[in-house]
Structures are given as C-alpha cells and as structure tokens.
C-alpha cells in the first residue's frame, strides 16, 4: 500500500444523503485564487507531429545512450512536487459527495490504478461515463479548483529539486515541462516552486492531438527545443507519462515517491529513484558529465 500519510489531509466528509447524490460540488470550491504567470512560451496547436523516434525499451539502468546530453524534460505533478496526495484528497472528497461507489471513499490503490497521471478527458470516461459531457467537465473543473486551493496551502517541492535545477543550469542544458494537467494547474505549481524562469517552454498535452500515454506532448517539447530524442531524457512519476516518454524515443527516469517501483519499471523506466537526492541519479548524471567533457576534449 502506498501511503499518503506524510500529507496532513482532513478526513473524508460523512456520506451525503441519498437524494444529494446528483449534486455537484458546493460553491466554496470556486473561491480558489488563481496564479496566472504569463512568461511562458505557449505554442499553437499542432495538427500532427512526425518523428523518427522509436520507443525505448529498458536494457539496464544507464543513461549513457543520450550522451552528449543536451536537454532534460520534466513532468510536473508528482515529479517536480509531491502533489498526488492533494489530487487524491480532492477526488476522494468530491466523488464521495456525488455518491460515487455508493458513497464509500475511494482508496489510495484505486487512485493510483485508475486516476493518477491521466488526463481529465480520459477520467470523464472512467469515473463519470453516464454523465453528460458538460456536466462531467464542470465536475472535473471544480475538482481542479479544489486541488489548486490545497496546493496553495500545502505544496512542497520534490526533495533535491533545487540541487538538480542548479546542476542543469550549470551544465547549460535545455529544459521543458510537459504535462497532462490543465494550464491553470501547471502555471500555479511552476510559479509556487519558483521555476517560472527555469523552464524554456511549457507543453500542455491539451494543445497536442493526443495526450499522455501517447508520445505527442514529448515530441512537441523536443520540436520546440530543437533537440533530438537521442540527446535528452525524461523525469516522470506515472505509468502514462513513462509510456509517453519512451514512445518519443527517450529514456525515462521514474520517480517512485508514490507509485510502486515495479509498476514504473514495467512501464519502461530505465531506473526508479526515490527523489532528486537519490545517489543512483547523481551517479548517472556525473557519468554523463564526464562523457561530455571527454567528448569536448576529443573534438578539440
């Protein structure tokens, strides 16, 4: 069982009365303050993306194949910050309010298997298949508002994130954030983490033809950075994100903070780390740095 106990969440509300099961969330969820930074380069919709990339299949725990390294791409939720417990609480509260599963709160296992890492359009079909489209979209919009309220109060960066970002800057590497999340969520989290100036681009899956687990968002990020998939890798925490990164031809390092290591490895992660302070990660990064220095010396 994956525990969210490190985040102090309030207990689920009592089961609603049966005649309230069709009621959407209460009005207090609409009071969330929205962060709207506008420094990012948002890119227009691309009708199709072509690539010679082929899915990466794990053949060990090394990032050596991407040397010389030129770029690192990041997922946001659950990767830059430990936001899954906040998403879990928001879904647990609101699904119980509408009588989902007979009013019994969803479990962490249900969240990991059926919700984590998925796009809201996919979640409409999974959680609310019998609802009208506009009604289910409104429900999920209200859920995101509750998440942003919780994030504004409790969000913490992934351990070691600041150290990693400094290393990336010192090495002169390109970087992009790639997410299935709505724009308002992505902007809020990046702003709160102090990374508005760190990322060169923010790629939203909703602006691509297909969302994760399809490779389109990561192909879009490579296209905008002008980097080959041969010289970049990805940080991801979910099965759908790992499949998207490997589908775009890049190695993916899994963040195992919340999802089981076996699940991420089976999805295609080259290796899994606990957080950005994990010695395994830094061994790999230093080896890449040495390879880059050797390559530069040879070329001279």
CSV table of N, CA and C in Angstrom, one decimal, residues 75-157:
chain,number,residue,atom,x,y,z
A,75,UNK,N,8.0,16.0,-16.3
A,75,UNK,CA,6.6,16.0,-15.9
A,75,UNK,C,6.4,17.0,-14.8
A,76,UNK,N,5.2,17.4,-14.4
A,76,UNK,CA,5.0,18.4,-13.3
A,76,UNK,C,4.5,17.7,-12.1
A,77,UNK,N,3.2,17.3,-12.1
A,77,UNK,CA,2.5,16.7,-11.0
A,77,UNK,C,3.2,15.4,-10.6
A,78,UNK,N,3.6,15.3,-9.3
A,78,UNK,CA,4.2,14.1,-8.8
A,78,UNK,C,5.7,13.9,-9.1
A,79,UNK,N,6.2,14.9,-9.9
A,79,UNK,CA,7.6,14.8,-10.4
A,79,UNK,C,8.4,16.0,-9.8
A,80,UNK,N,7.9,17.2,-10.1
A,80,UNK,CA,8.5,18.4,-9.6
A,80,UNK,C,8.1,18.6,-8.1
A,81,UNK,N,6.9,18.1,-7.8
A,81,UNK,CA,6.4,18.3,-6.4
A,81,UNK,C,5.5,17.1,-6.1
A,82,UNK,N,5.4,16.8,-4.8
A,82,UNK,CA,4.6,15.6,-4.4
A,82,UNK,C,3.2,16.0,-4.3
A,83,UNK,N,2.5,16.2,-5.4
A,83,UNK,CA,1.1,16.7,-5.4
A,83,UNK,C,0.1,15.6,-5.5
A,84,UNK,N,0.5,14.3,-5.7
A,84,UNK,CA,-0.5,13.3,-5.7
A,84,UNK,C,-1.5,13.2,-4.5
A,85,UNK,N,-0.9,13.3,-3.3
A,85,UNK,CA,-1.9,13.3,-2.1
A,85,UNK,C,-2.9,14.4,-2.2
A,86,UNK,N,-2.6,15.5,-2.8
A,86,UNK,CA,-3.6,16.6,-2.9
A,86,UNK,C,-4.7,16.3,-3.9
A,87,UNK,N,-4.2,15.7,-5.0
A,87,UNK,CA,-5.2,15.2,-6.0
A,87,UNK,C,-6.1,14.1,-5.5
A,88,UNK,N,-5.4,13.2,-4.7
A,88,UNK,CA,-6.2,12.1,-4.1
A,88,UNK,C,-7.3,12.6,-3.2
A,89,UNK,N,-6.9,13.6,-2.3
A,89,UNK,CA,-7.9,14.1,-1.4
A,89,UNK,C,-9.0,14.8,-2.1
A,90,UNK,N,-8.7,15.6,-3.2
A,90,UNK,CA,-9.7,16.3,-3.9
A,90,UNK,C,-10.7,15.4,-4.6
A,91,UNK,N,-10.2,14.3,-5.2
A,91,UNK,CA,-11.0,13.3,-5.8
A,91,UNK,C,-11.8,12.6,-4.8
A,92,UNK,N,-11.2,12.2,-3.7
A,92,UNK,CA,-11.9,11.4,-2.7
A,92,UNK,C,-13.1,12.2,-2.1
A,93,UNK,N,-12.9,13.4,-1.8
A,93,UNK,CA,-13.9,14.3,-1.2
A,93,UNK,C,-15.1,14.5,-2.2
A,94,UNK,N,-14.7,14.8,-3.4
A,94,UNK,CA,-15.8,15.2,-4.4
A,94,UNK,C,-16.5,14.0,-4.9
A,95,UNK,N,-15.8,12.9,-5.1
A,95,UNK,CA,-16.5,11.7,-5.6
A,95,UNK,C,-17.4,11.1,-4.5
A,96,UNK,N,-17.0,11.2,-3.3
A,96,UNK,CA,-17.9,10.8,-2.2
A,96,UNK,C,-19.2,11.7,-2.2
A,97,UNK,N,-19.0,13.0,-2.4
A,97,UNK,CA,-20.1,13.9,-2.4
A,97,UNK,C,-21.2,13.6,-3.4
A,98,UNK,N,-20.8,13.1,-4.6
A,98,UNK,CA,-21.8,12.8,-5.6
A,98,UNK,C,-22.2,11.3,-5.5
A,99,UNK,N,-21.8,10.6,-4.5
A,99,UNK,CA,-22.3,9.2,-4.3
A,99,UNK,C,-21.5,8.2,-5.1
A,100,UNK,N,-20.4,8.5,-5.6
A,100,UNK,CA,-19.6,7.5,-6.4
A,100,UNK,C,-19.3,6.3,-5.5
A,101,UNK,N,-19.4,5.1,-6.1
A,101,UNK,CA,-19.1,3.9,-5.3
A,101,UNK,C,-20.0,3.8,-4.1
A,102,UNK,N,-21.3,4.2,-4.3
A,102,UNK,CA,-22.2,4.1,-3.2
A,102,UNK,C,-21.9,5.0,-2.0
A,103,UNK,N,-21.1,6.0,-2.2
A,103,UNK,CA,-20.7,7.0,-1.2
A,103,UNK,C,-19.5,6.5,-0.3
A,104,UNK,N,-18.9,5.4,-0.7
A,104,UNK,CA,-17.7,4.9,0.0
A,104,UNK,C,-16.5,5.6,-0.6
A,105,UNK,N,-15.7,6.2,0.3
A,105,UNK,CA,-14.5,6.9,-0.2
A,105,UNK,C,-13.6,6.1,-1.0
A,106,UNK,N,-13.0,6.6,-2.1
A,106,UNK,CA,-12.0,5.8,-2.9
A,106,UNK,C,-10.8,5.6,-2.1
A,107,UNK,N,-10.1,4.5,-2.4
A,107,UNK,CA,-8.9,4.2,-1.7
A,107,UNK,C,-7.7,4.7,-2.5
A,108,UNK,N,-6.5,4.7,-1.8
A,108,UNK,CA,-5.3,5.1,-2.5
A,108,UNK,C,-4.9,4.2,-3.6
A,109,UNK,N,-5.2,2.9,-3.4
A,109,UNK,CA,-4.9,1.9,-4.5
A,109,UNK,C,-5.8,2.2,-5.7
A,110,UNK,N,-7.1,2.6,-5.5
A,110,UNK,CA,-8.0,2.9,-6.6
A,110,UNK,C,-7.4,4.2,-7.3
A,111,UNK,N,-7.0,5.2,-6.6
A,111,UNK,CA,-6.5,6.4,-7.2
A,111,UNK,C,-5.3,6.1,-8.0
A,112,UNK,N,-4.3,5.3,-7.5
A,112,UNK,CA,-3.1,5.0,-8.3
A,112,UNK,C,-3.4,4.3,-9.6
A,113,UNK,N,-4.3,3.3,-9.5
A,113,UNK,CA,-4.6,2.4,-10.6
A,113,UNK,C,-5.5,3.1,-11.7
A,114,UNK,N,-6.4,4.0,-11.3
A,114,UNK,CA,-7.4,4.5,-12.2
A,114,UNK,C,-7.4,6.0,-12.5
A,115,UNK,N,-6.7,6.8,-11.7
A,115,UNK,CA,-6.7,8.2,-11.8
A,115,UNK,C,-5.3,8.8,-12.0
A,116,UNK,N,-4.3,8.5,-11.3
A,116,UNK,CA,-3.0,9.1,-11.3
A,116,UNK,C,-2.4,9.2,-12.7
A,117,UNK,N,-2.1,10.4,-13.1
A,117,UNK,CA,-1.4,10.6,-14.4
A,117,UNK,C,-2.3,10.7,-15.6
A,118,UNK,N,-3.6,10.5,-15.4
A,118,UNK,CA,-4.5,10.5,-16.6
A,118,UNK,C,-5.0,11.9,-16.8
A,119,UNK,N,-5.4,12.2,-18.1
A,119,UNK,CA,-5.9,13.5,-18.5
A,119,UNK,C,-7.4,13.5,-18.1
A,120,UNK,N,-7.9,14.7,-17.9
A,120,UNK,CA,-9.3,14.8,-17.4
A,120,UNK,C,-10.3,14.3,-18.4
A,121,UNK,N,-10.1,14.4,-19.7
A,121,UNK,CA,-11.0,13.9,-20.7
A,121,UNK,C,-11.1,12.3,-20.6
A,122,UNK,N,-9.9,11.7,-20.3
A,122,UNK,CA,-9.9,10.3,-20.1
A,122,UNK,C,-10.7,9.9,-18.8
A,123,UNK,N,-10.5,10.7,-17.7
A,123,UNK,CA,-11.1,10.5,-16.5
A,123,UNK,C,-12.6,10.6,-16.5
A,124,UNK,N,-13.1,11.5,-17.4
A,124,UNK,CA,-14.6,11.6,-17.6
A,124,UNK,C,-15.2,10.2,-17.9
A,125,UNK,N,-14.5,9.5,-18.9
A,125,UNK,CA,-15.0,8.2,-19.3
A,125,UNK,C,-14.8,7.1,-18.2
A,126,UNK,N,-13.8,7.3,-17.4
A,126,UNK,CA,-13.5,6.3,-16.4
A,126,UNK,C,-14.4,6.4,-15.2
A,127,UNK,N,-14.6,7.7,-14.7
A,127,UNK,CA,-15.3,7.9,-13.5
A,127,UNK,C,-16.8,8.3,-13.7
A,128,UNK,N,-17.1,9.0,-14.8
A,128,UNK,CA,-18.4,9.5,-14.9
A,128,UNK,C,-19.0,9.2,-16.3
A,129,UNK,N,-19.0,7.9,-16.7
A,129,UNK,CA,-19.3,7.6,-18.1
A,129,UNK,C,-20.8,7.9,-18.5
A,130,UNK,N,-21.6,7.9,-17.5
A,130,UNK,CA,-23.1,8.1,-17.8
A,130,UNK,C,-23.5,9.6,-17.7
A,131,UNK,N,-22.6,10.5,-17.4
A,131,UNK,CA,-22.9,11.9,-17.2
A,131,UNK,C,-22.8,12.6,-18.6
A,132,UNK,N,-23.6,13.6,-18.8
A,132,UNK,CA,-23.5,14.5,-20.0
A,132,UNK,C,-22.1,15.1,-19.9
A,133,UNK,N,-21.6,15.3,-21.1
A,133,UNK,CA,-20.2,15.8,-21.3
A,133,UNK,C,-20.0,17.1,-20.5
A,134,UNK,N,-20.9,18.1,-20.6
A,134,UNK,CA,-20.6,19.4,-20.0
A,134,UNK,C,-20.7,19.3,-18.5
A,135,UNK,N,-21.6,18.4,-18.0
A,135,UNK,CA,-21.7,18.2,-16.5
A,135,UNK,C,-20.4,17.5,-16.0
A,136,UNK,N,-19.9,16.5,-16.7
A,136,UNK,CA,-18.7,15.9,-16.2
A,136,UNK,C,-17.5,16.8,-16.3
A,137,UNK,N,-17.4,17.6,-17.3
A,137,UNK,CA,-16.3,18.5,-17.4
A,137,UNK,C,-16.4,19.6,-16.3
A,138,UNK,N,-17.6,20.0,-16.0
A,138,UNK,CA,-17.7,21.0,-14.9
A,138,UNK,C,-17.3,20.4,-13.5
A,139,UNK,N,-17.7,19.1,-13.3
A,139,UNK,CA,-17.2,18.4,-12.1
A,139,UNK,C,-15.7,18.4,-12.0
A,140,UNK,N,-15.0,18.1,-13.1
A,140,UNK,CA,-13.6,18.0,-13.1
A,140,UNK,C,-12.9,19.4,-13.0
A,141,UNK,N,-13.6,20.4,-13.5
A,141,UNK,CA,-13.1,21.7,-13.4
A,141,UNK,C,-13.1,22.1,-11.9
A,142,UNK,N,-14.2,21.8,-11.2
A,142,UNK,CA,-14.4,22.1,-9.8
A,142,UNK,C,-13.4,21.3,-9.0
A,143,UNK,N,-13.1,20.1,-9.4
A,143,UNK,CA,-12.1,19.3,-8.7
A,143,UNK,C,-10.7,20.0,-8.8
A,144,UNK,N,-10.4,20.5,-10.0
A,144,UNK,CA,-9.1,21.2,-10.1
A,144,UNK,C,-9.0,22.4,-9.3
A,145,UNK,N,-10.1,23.1,-9.1
A,145,UNK,CA,-10.2,24.3,-8.3
A,145,UNK,C,-9.9,23.9,-6.8
A,146,UNK,N,-10.4,22.8,-6.4
A,146,UNK,CA,-10.2,22.4,-5.0
A,146,UNK,C,-8.7,22.0,-4.9
A,147,UNK,N,-8.1,21.3,-5.9
A,147,UNK,CA,-6.7,20.9,-5.9
A,147,UNK,C,-5.8,22.2,-5.8
A,148,UNK,N,-6.1,23.2,-6.5
A,148,UNK,CA,-5.3,24.4,-6.5
A,148,UNK,C,-5.4,25.1,-5.1
A,149,UNK,N,-6.5,25.1,-4.5
A,149,UNK,CA,-6.7,25.6,-3.2
A,149,UNK,C,-5.8,24.9,-2.2
A,150,UNK,N,-5.8,23.5,-2.3
A,150,UNK,CA,-5.0,22.7,-1.4
A,150,UNK,C,-3.5,22.9,-1.7
A,151,UNK,N,-3.2,23.0,-3.0
A,151,UNK,CA,-1.8,23.2,-3.3
A,151,UNK,C,-1.2,24.5,-2.8
A,152,UNK,N,-2.0,25.6,-2.9
A,152,UNK,CA,-1.6,26.9,-2.5
A,152,UNK,C,-1.3,26.9,-1.0
A,153,UNK,N,-1.8,25.9,-0.2
A,153,UNK,CA,-1.6,25.9,1.2
A,153,UNK,C,-0.5,24.9,1.6
A,154,UNK,N,-0.3,23.8,0.8
A,154,UNK,CA,0.5,22.7,1.3
A,154,UNK,C,1.6,22.2,0.4
A,155,UNK,N,1.7,22.8,-0.8
A,155,UNK,CA,2.6,22.2,-1.8
A,155,UNK,C,4.1,22.3,-1.4
A,156,UNK,N,4.8,21.3,-1.6
A,156,UNK,CA,6.3,21.2,-1.3
A,156,UNK,C,7.0,20.7,-2.5
A,157,UNK,N,8.2,21.2,-2.8
A,157,UNK,CA,9.0,20.7,-4.0
A,157,UNK,C,9.5,19.3,-3.6
